Short mmCIF file of C-alpha atoms in Angstrom, two decimals:
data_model
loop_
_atom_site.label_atom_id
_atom_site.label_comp_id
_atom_site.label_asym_id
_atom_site.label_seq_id
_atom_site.Cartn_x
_atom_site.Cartn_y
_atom_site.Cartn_z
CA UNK M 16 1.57 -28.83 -17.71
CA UNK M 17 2.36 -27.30 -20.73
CA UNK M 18 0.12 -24.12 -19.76
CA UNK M 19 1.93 -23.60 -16.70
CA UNK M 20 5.25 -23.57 -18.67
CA UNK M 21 3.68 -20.70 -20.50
CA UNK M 22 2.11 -18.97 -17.36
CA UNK M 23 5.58 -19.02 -16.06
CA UNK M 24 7.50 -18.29 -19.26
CA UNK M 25 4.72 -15.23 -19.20
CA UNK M 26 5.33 -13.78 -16.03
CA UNK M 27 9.19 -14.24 -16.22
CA UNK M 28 8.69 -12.24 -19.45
CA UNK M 29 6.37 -9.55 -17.36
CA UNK M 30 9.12 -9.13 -14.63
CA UNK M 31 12.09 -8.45 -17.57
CA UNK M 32 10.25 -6.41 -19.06
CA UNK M 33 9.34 -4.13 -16.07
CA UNK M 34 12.32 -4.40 -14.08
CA UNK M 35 15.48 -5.15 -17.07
CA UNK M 36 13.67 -3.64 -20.28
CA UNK M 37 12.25 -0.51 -17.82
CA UNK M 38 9.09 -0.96 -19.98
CA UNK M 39 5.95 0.50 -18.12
CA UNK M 40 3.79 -1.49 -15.97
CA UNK M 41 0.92 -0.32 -17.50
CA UNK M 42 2.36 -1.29 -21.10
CA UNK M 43 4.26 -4.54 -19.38
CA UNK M 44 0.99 -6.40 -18.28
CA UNK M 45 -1.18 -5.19 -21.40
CA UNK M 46 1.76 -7.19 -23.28
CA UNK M 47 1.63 -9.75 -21.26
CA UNK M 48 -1.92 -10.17 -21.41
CA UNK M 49 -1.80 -10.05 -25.20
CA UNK M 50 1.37 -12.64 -25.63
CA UNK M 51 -0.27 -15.00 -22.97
CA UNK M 52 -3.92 -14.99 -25.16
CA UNK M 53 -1.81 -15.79 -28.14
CA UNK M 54 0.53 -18.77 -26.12
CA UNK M 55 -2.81 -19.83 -24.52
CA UNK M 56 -3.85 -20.12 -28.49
CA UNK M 57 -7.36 -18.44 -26.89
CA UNK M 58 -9.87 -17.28 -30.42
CA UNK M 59 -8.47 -14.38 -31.87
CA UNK M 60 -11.86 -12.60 -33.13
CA UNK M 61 -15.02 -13.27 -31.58
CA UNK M 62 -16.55 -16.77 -31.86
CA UNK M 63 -20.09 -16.95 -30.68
CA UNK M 64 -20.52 -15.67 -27.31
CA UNK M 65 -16.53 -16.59 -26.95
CA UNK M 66 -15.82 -12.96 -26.60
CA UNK M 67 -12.15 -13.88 -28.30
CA UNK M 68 -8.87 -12.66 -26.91
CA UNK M 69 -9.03 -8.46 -27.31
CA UNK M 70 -12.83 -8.72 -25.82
CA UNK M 71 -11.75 -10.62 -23.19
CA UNK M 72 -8.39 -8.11 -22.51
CA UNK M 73 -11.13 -5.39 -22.97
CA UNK M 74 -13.85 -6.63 -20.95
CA UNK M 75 -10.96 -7.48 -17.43
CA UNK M 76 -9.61 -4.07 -17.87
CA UNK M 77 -13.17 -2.08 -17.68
CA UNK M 78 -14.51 -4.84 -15.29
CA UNK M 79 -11.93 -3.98 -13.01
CA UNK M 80 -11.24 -0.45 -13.06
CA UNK M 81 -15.79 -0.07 -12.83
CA UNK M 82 -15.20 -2.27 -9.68
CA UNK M 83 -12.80 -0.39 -8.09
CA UNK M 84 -11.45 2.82 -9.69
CA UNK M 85 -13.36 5.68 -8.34
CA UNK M 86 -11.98 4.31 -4.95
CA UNK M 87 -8.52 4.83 -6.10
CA UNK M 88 -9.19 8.46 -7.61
CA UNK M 89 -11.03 9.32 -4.42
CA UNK M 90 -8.03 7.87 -2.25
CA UNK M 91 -5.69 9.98 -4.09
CA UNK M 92 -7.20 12.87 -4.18
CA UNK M 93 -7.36 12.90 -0.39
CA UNK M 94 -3.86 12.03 -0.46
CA UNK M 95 -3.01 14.60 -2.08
CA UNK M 96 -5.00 17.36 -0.10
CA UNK M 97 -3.44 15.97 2.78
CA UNK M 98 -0.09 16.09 1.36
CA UNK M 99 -0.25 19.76 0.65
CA UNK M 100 -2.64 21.17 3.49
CA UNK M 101 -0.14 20.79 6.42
CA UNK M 102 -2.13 17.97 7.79
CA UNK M 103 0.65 15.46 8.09
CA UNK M 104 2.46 18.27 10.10
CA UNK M 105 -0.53 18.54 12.32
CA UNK M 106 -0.93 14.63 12.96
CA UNK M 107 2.59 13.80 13.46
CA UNK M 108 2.52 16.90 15.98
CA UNK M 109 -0.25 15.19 17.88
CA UNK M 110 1.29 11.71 18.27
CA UNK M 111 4.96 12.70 19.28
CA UNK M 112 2.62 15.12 22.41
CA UNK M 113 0.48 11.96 23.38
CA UNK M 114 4.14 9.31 22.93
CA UNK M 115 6.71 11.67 23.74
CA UNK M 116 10.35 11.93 22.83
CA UNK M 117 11.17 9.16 25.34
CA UNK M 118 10.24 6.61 23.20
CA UNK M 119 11.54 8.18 19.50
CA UNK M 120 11.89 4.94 17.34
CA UNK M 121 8.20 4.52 18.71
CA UNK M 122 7.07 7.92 18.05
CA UNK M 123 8.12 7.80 14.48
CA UNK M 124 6.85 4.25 13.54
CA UNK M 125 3.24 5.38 14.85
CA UNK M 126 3.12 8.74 13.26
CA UNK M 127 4.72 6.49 9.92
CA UNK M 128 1.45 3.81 10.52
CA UNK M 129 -1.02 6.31 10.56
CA UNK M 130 -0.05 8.94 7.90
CA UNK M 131 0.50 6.12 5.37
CA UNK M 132 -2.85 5.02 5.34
CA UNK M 133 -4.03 7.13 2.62
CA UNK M 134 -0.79 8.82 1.51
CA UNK M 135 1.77 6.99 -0.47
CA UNK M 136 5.21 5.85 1.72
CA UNK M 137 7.01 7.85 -0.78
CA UNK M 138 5.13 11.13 0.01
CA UNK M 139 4.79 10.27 3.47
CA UNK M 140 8.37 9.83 3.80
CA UNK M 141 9.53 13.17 2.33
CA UNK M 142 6.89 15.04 4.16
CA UNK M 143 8.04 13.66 7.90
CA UNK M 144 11.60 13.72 6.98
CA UNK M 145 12.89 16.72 8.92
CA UNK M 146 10.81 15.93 11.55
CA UNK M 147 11.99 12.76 12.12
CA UNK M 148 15.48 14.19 12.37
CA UNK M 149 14.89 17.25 14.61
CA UNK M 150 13.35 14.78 16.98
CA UNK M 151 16.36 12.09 17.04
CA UNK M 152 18.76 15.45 17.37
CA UNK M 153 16.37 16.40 20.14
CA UNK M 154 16.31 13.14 21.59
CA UNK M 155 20.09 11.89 21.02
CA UNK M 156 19.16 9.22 18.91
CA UNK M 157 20.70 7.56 16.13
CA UNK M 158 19.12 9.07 12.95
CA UNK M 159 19.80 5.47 11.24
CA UNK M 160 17.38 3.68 13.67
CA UNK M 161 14.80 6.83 13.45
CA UNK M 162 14.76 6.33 9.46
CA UNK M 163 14.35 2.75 9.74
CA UNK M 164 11.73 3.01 12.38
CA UNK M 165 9.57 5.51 10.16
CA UNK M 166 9.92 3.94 7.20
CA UNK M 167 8.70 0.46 8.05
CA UNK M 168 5.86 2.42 10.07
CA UNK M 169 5.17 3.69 6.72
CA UNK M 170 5.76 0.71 4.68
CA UNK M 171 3.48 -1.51 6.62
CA UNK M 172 0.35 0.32 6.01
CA UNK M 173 1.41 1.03 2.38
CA UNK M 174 0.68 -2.60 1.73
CA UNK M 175 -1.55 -3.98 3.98
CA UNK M 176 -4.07 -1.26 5.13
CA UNK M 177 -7.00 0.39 2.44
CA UNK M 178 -7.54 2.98 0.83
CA UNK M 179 -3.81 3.04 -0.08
CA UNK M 180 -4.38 1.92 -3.63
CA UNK M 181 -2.13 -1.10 -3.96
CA UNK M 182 -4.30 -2.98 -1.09
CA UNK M 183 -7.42 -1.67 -3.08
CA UNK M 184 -6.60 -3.03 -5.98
CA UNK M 185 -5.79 -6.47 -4.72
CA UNK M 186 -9.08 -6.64 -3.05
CA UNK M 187 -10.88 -5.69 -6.03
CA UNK M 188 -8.89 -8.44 -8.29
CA UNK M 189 -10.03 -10.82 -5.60
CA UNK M 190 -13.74 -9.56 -5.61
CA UNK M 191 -13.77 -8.10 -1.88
CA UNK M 192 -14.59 -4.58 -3.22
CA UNK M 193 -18.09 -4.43 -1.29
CA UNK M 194 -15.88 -5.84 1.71
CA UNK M 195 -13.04 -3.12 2.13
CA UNK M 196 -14.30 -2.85 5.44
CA UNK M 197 -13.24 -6.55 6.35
CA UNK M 198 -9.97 -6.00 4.62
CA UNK M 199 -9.36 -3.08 6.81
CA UNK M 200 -10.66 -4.63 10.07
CA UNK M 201 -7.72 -7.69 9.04
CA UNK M 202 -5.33 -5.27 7.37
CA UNK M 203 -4.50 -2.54 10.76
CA UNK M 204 -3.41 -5.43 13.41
CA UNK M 205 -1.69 -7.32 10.70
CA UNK M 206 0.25 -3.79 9.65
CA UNK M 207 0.89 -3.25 13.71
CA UNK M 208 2.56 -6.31 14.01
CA UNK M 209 4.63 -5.66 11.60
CA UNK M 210 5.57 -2.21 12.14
CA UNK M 211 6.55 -3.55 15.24
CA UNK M 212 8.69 -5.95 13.78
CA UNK M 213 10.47 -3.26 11.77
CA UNK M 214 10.80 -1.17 15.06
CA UNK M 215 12.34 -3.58 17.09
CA UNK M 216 14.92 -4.27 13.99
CA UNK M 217 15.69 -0.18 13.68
CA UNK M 218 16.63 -0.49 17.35
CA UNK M 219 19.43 -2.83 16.56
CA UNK M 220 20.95 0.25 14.73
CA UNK M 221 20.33 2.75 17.76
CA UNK M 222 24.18 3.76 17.71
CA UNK M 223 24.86 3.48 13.95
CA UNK M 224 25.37 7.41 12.39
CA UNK M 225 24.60 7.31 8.33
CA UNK M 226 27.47 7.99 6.36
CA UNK M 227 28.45 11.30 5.38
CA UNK M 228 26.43 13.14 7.69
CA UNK M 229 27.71 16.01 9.53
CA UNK M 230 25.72 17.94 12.53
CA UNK M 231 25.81 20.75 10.33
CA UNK M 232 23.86 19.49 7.62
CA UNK M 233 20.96 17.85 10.59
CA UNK M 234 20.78 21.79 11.99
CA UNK M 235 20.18 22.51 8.66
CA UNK M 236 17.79 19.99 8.19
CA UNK M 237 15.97 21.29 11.08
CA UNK M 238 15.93 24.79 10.24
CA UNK M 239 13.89 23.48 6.66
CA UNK M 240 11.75 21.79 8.60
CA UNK M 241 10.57 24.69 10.45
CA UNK M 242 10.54 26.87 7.49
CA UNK M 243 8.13 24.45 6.50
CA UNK M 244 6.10 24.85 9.50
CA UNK M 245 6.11 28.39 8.89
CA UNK M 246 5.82 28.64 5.51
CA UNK M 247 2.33 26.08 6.00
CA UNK M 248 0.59 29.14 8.07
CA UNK M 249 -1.90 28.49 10.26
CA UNK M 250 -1.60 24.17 10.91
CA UNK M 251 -4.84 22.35 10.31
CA UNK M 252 -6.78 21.40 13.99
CA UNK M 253 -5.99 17.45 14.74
CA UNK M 254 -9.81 17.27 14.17
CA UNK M 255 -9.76 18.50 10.80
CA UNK M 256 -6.38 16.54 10.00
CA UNK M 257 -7.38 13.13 10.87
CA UNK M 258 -11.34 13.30 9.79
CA UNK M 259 -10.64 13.27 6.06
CA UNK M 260 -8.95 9.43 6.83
CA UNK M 261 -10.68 7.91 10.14
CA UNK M 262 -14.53 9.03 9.06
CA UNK M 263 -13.83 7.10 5.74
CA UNK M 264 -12.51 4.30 7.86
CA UNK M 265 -15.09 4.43 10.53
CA UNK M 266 -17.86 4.20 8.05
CA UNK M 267 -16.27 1.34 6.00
CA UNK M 268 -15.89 -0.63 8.89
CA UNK M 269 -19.43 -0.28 10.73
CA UNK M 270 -21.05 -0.55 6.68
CA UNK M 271 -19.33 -3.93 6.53
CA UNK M 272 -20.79 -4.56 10.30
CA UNK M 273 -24.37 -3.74 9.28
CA UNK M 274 -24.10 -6.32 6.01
CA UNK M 275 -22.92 -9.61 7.72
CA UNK M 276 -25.29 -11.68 7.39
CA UNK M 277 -26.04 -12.34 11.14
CA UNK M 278 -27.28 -8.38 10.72
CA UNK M 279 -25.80 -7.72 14.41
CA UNK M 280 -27.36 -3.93 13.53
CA UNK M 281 -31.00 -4.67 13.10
CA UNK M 282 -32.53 -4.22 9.80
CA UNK M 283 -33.87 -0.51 10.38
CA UNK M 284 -33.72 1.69 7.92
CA UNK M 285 -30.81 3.93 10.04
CA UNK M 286 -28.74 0.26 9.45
CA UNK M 287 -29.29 0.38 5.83
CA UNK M 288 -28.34 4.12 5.63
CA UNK M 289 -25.22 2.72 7.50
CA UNK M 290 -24.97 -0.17 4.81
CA UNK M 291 -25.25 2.81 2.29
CA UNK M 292 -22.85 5.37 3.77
CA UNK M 293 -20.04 2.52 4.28
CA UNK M 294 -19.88 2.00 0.34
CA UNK M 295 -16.01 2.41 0.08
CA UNK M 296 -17.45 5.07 -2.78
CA UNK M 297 -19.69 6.83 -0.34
CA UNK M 298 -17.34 6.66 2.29
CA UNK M 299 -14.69 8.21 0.49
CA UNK M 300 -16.74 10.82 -0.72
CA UNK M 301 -17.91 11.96 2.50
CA UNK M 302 -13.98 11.85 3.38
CA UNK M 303 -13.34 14.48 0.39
CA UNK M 304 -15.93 16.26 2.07
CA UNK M 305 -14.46 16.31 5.54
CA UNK M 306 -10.90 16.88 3.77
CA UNK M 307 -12.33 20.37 1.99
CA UNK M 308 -12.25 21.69 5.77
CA UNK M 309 -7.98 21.81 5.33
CA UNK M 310 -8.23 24.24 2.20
CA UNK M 311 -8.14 27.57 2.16
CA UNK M 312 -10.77 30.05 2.95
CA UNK M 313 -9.82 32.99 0.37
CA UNK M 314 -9.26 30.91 -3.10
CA UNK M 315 -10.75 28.15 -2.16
CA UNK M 316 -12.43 26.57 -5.46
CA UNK M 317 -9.30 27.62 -7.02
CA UNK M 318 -7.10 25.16 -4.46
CA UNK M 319 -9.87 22.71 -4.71
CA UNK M 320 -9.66 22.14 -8.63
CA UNK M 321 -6.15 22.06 -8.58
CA UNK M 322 -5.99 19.59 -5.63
CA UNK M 323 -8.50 17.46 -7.57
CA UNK M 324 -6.42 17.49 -10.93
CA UNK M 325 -3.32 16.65 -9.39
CA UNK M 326 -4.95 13.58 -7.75
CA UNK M 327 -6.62 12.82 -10.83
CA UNK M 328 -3.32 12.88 -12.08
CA UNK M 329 -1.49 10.97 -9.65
CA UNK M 330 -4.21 8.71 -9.60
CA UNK M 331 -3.87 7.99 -13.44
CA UNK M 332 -0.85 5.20 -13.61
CA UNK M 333 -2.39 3.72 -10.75
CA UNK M 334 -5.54 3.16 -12.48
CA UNK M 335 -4.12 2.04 -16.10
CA UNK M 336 -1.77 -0.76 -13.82
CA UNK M 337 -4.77 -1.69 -11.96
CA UNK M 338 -7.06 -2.32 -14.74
CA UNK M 339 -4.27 -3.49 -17.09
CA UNK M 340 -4.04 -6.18 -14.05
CA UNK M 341 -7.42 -7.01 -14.34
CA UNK M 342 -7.02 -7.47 -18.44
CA UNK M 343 -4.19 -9.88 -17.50
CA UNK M 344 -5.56 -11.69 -14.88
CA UNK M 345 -8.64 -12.18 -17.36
CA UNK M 346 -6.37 -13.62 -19.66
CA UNK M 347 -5.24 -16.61 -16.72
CA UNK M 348 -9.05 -17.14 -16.20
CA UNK M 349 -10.65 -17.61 -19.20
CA UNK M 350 -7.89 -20.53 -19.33
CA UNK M 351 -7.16 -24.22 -17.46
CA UNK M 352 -4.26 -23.29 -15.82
CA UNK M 353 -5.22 -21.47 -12.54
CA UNK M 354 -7.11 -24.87 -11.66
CA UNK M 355 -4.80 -26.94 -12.61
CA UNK M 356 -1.94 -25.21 -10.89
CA UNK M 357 -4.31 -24.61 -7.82
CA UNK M 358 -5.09 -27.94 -7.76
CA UNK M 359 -1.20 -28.67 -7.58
CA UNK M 360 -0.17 -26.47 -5.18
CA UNK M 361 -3.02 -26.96 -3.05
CA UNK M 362 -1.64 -30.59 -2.90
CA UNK M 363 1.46 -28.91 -1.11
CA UNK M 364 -0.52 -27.70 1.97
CA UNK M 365 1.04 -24.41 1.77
CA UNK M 366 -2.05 -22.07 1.45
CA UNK M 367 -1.83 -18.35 1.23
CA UNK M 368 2.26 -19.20 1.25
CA UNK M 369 1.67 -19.34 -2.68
CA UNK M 370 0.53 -15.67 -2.98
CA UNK M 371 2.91 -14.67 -0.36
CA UNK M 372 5.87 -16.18 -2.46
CA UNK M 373 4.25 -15.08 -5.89
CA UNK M 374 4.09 -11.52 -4.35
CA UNK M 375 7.81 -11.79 -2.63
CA UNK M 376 9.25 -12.57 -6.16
CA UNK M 377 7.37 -9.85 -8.27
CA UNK M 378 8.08 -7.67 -5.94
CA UNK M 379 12.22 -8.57 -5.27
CA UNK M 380 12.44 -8.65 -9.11
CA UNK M 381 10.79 -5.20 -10.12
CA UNK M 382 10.71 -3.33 -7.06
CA UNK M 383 7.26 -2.03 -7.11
CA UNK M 384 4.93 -2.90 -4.01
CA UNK M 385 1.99 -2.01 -5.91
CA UNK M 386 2.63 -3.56 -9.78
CA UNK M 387 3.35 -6.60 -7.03
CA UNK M 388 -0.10 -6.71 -5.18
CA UNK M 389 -1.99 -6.02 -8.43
CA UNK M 390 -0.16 -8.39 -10.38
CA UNK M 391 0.08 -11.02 -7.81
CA UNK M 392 -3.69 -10.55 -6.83
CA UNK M 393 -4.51 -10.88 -10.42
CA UNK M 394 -2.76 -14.34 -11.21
CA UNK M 395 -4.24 -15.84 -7.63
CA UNK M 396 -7.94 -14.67 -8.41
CA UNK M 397 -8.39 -17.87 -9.94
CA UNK M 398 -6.89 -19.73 -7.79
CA UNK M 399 -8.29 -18.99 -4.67
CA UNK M 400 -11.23 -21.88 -4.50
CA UNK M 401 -8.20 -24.53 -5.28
CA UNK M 402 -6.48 -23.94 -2.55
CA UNK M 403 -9.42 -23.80 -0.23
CA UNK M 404 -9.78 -19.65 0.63
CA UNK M 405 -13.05 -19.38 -1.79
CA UNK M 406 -15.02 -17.23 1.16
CA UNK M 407 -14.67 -13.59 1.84
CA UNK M 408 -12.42 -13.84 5.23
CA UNK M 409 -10.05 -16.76 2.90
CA UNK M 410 -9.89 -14.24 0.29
CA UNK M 411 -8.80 -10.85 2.41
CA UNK M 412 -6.15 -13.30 4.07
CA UNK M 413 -5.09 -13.75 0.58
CA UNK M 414 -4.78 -10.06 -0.06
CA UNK M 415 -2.90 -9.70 3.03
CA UNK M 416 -0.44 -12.23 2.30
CA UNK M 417 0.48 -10.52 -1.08
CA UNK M 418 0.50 -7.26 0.78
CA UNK M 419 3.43 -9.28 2.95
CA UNK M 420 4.51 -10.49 -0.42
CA UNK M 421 4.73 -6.73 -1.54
CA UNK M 422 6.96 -5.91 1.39
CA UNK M 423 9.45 -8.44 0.68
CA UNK M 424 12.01 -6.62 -0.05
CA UNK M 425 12.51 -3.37 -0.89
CA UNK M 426 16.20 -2.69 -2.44
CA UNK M 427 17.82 -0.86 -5.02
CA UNK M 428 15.20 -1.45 -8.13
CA UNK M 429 12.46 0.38 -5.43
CA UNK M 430 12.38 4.23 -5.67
CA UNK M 431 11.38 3.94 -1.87
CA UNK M 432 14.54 2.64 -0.97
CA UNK M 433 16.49 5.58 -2.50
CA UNK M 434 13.42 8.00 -0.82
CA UNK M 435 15.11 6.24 2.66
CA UNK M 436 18.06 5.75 1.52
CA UNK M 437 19.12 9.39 0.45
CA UNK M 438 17.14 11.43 2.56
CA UNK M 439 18.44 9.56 5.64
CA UNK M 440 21.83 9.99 4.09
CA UNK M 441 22.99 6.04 4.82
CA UNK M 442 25.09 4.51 1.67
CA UNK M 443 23.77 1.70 -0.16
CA UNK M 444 25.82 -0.89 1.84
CA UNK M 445 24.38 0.92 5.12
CA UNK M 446 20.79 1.03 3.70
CA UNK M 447 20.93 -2.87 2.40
CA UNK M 448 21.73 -3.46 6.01
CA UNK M 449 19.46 -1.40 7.76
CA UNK M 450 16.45 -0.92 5.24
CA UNK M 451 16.59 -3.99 2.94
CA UNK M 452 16.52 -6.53 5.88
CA UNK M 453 13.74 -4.42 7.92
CA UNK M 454 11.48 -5.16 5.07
CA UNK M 455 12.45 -8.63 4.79
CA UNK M 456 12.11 -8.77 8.53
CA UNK M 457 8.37 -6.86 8.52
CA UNK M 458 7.66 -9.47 5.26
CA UNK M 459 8.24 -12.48 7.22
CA UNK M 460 6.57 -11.40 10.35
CA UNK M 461 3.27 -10.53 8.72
CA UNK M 462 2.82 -14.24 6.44
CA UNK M 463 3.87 -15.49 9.79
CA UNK M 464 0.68 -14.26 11.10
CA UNK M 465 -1.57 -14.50 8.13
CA UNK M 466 -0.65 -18.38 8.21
CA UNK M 467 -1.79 -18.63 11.98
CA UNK M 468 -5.04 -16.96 10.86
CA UNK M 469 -5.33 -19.30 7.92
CA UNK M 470 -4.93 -21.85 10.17
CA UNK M 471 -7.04 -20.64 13.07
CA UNK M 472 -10.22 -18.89 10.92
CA UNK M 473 -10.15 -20.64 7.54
#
């Protein structure tokens, strides 16, 4: 009992001094992990094979990040060439020609679901911002219920769907990083369902105008946005757009296929090339491959280094949180307490409610979706055989219901709240309204389903 007083004394500590103190998360759970050794009273310097405290910090930070961070650096770096190539121009073109501007809250949400996949909601956001406007001016529709619509689109890959990097990191915590495949397979119906949930709330807001906007300021808008277009040159083919994030997909998913057990592939050696290829590593690779297609011809090593470096560097905090995560969540299992408390809270019959509510408060308290799933998916590593989701389908059930944790909610401590918020022009009493409750909406809906899962599959 008395460890759990610390584990919680801990992790109220983590969230004050990440959310109140504005300490780094990076520098937050390396603190944590530190004071929680100490509290825990594990060995300070090494004691026979007893690693002691810093070896154990030491050995969950590398452990982690050699488990899963070349994924992350390899997601971003995509990310990023699809950020700057014009290729989120080109897909969003493509879906609002197959949907059509009858169906605009639609339109958006799918373009929203698909582009957030690999590219942060943030980015994502600012990228189909003036699109999303020029087609609600186009389309007479309220630009409140557009914003909403693409930003829970957005928001429900962002935490539910790899190679986004919060997702990735959960999975690795939980030791699914050979099984990104499964997570994926789980992850896009779970993130449809609730996109549509945050759809059907934007449409409550289908007459609503933000505050402060005037129709000068959307022409305006629109005239950027074609600028943009212009400025872009020559738009990337659909082919080229989507291949650098459906072949990595594609491959991850049939790799996965080809290892179950039941070998549904045959054992040839063209399934174990298959096996080999659908490596989230390999597969991600071969994505940075298909991604080198959207660079330019003349100065094109030049583009591609500086592409690389500024996904190496946007990849960077990403990488110290995750394995900073792993040095915490180290710390919880080299003690008692994750049994114990699984024990006790697998008494309650609530299942993958506890991550979902672990995740839900991290994330309410700080505001970051990502600190949330890797923090979250850290503390419930060890707790996963107590409350009965020890296999690999209980465990990517458990990452999604942190990922529906992470949702819930995004408000004013979020910087994606003020990305909605500002750019759609609503004030913070509009956005609290419209944004706020979506996510608390899109939360909801997606445990909903992860429970009937748990309770169907598990």
């Amino acid at each position: 009992m008395v460890d759990v007083v610390i584990l919680v004394g801990v992790v109220v500590a983590l969230v004050v001094a990440a959310s109140v103190l504005k300490l780094h998360p990076f520098l937050a759970l390396l603190l944590a992990a530190l004071l929680g050794g100490l509290a825990f009273t594990l060995p300070l310097p090494p004691v026979g094979e007893d690693p002691g405290l810093i070896g154990i910090i030491s050995t969950g930070f590398g452990t982690t990040l050699g488990n899963i961070g070349l994924v992350i650096a390899l997601g971003t770096i995509i990310g990023v060439v699809l950020d700057t190539s014009g290729a989120a121009i080109t897909m969003a073109d493509l879906v609002v020609r197959k949907i059509g501007e009858k169906h605009p809250t639609i339109t958006v949400s799918v373009i929203g679901y698909i582009v957030s996949i690999p590219v942060f909601c943030d980015s994502g956001y600012v990228i189909l911002n003036s699109l999303k406007e020029s087609i609600a001016t186009r389309a007479r529709t309220s630009p409140v219920a557009m914003s909403v619509a693409l930003a829970t689109g957005l928001y429900a890959t962002h935490t539910l769907v790899p190679p986004t990097p919060g997702p990735i990191a959960a999975a690795g915590n939980l030791g699914l990083e050979s099984q990104l495949g499964l997570v994926i397979l789980v992850g896009l119906p779970i993130a449809a369902v609730s996109a549509v949930a945050g759809n059907l709330w934007a449409t409550r807001f289908r007459h609503e105008t933000p505050d402060g906007v005037s129709s000068a300021e959307v022409e305006e808008k629109i005239r950027e946005f074609e600028s943009m277009r212009e400025s872009a040159g020559r738009l990337p083919s659909p082919g080229a757009a989507f291949a650098p994030i459906f072949v990595p997909l594609v491959l991850i998913m049939l790799g996965s296929i080809a290892a179950l057990p039941s070998a549904p592939l045959g054992s040839s050696t063209a399934t174990e090339v298959l096996r080999f290829v659908g490596l989230p590593v390999v597969a991600l690779l071969i994505g940075l491959v298909c991604s080198l297609a959207l660079l330019p011809r003349r100065g094109f090593m030049a583009a591609f280094e500086e592409r690389v470096g500024e996904g190496i560097v946007a990849a960077a905090p990403i990488l110290l949180i995750t394995g900073a995560g792993g040095a915490f969540g180290a710390v919880i299992t080299a003690t008692d307490v994750g049994t114990y408390l699984g024990e006790q809270l697998s008494e309650l019959g609530i299942g993958v409610l506890v991550p979902f509510l672990v995740a839900a408060a991290l994330k309410t308290a700080q505001g970051s979706s990502t600190v949330a799933l890797v923090t979250t998916s850290a503390l419930m590593a060890p707790l996963v055989g107590d409350l009965g989701l020890d296999t690999d389908l209980g465990r990517v059930l458990v990452v999604m219901a942190i990922g529906a944790g992470a949702m819930t909610v995004s408000h004013a401590n979020d910087s994606y709240f003020w990305v909605v918020s500002q750019f759609s022009r609503m004030s913070v009493k509009q956005a609290y309204r419209a944004q706020t409750m979506a996510t608390l909406v899109q939360g909801l809906t997606a445990i909903a389903v992860v429970w009937v899962l748990s309770l169907v599959v598990v």
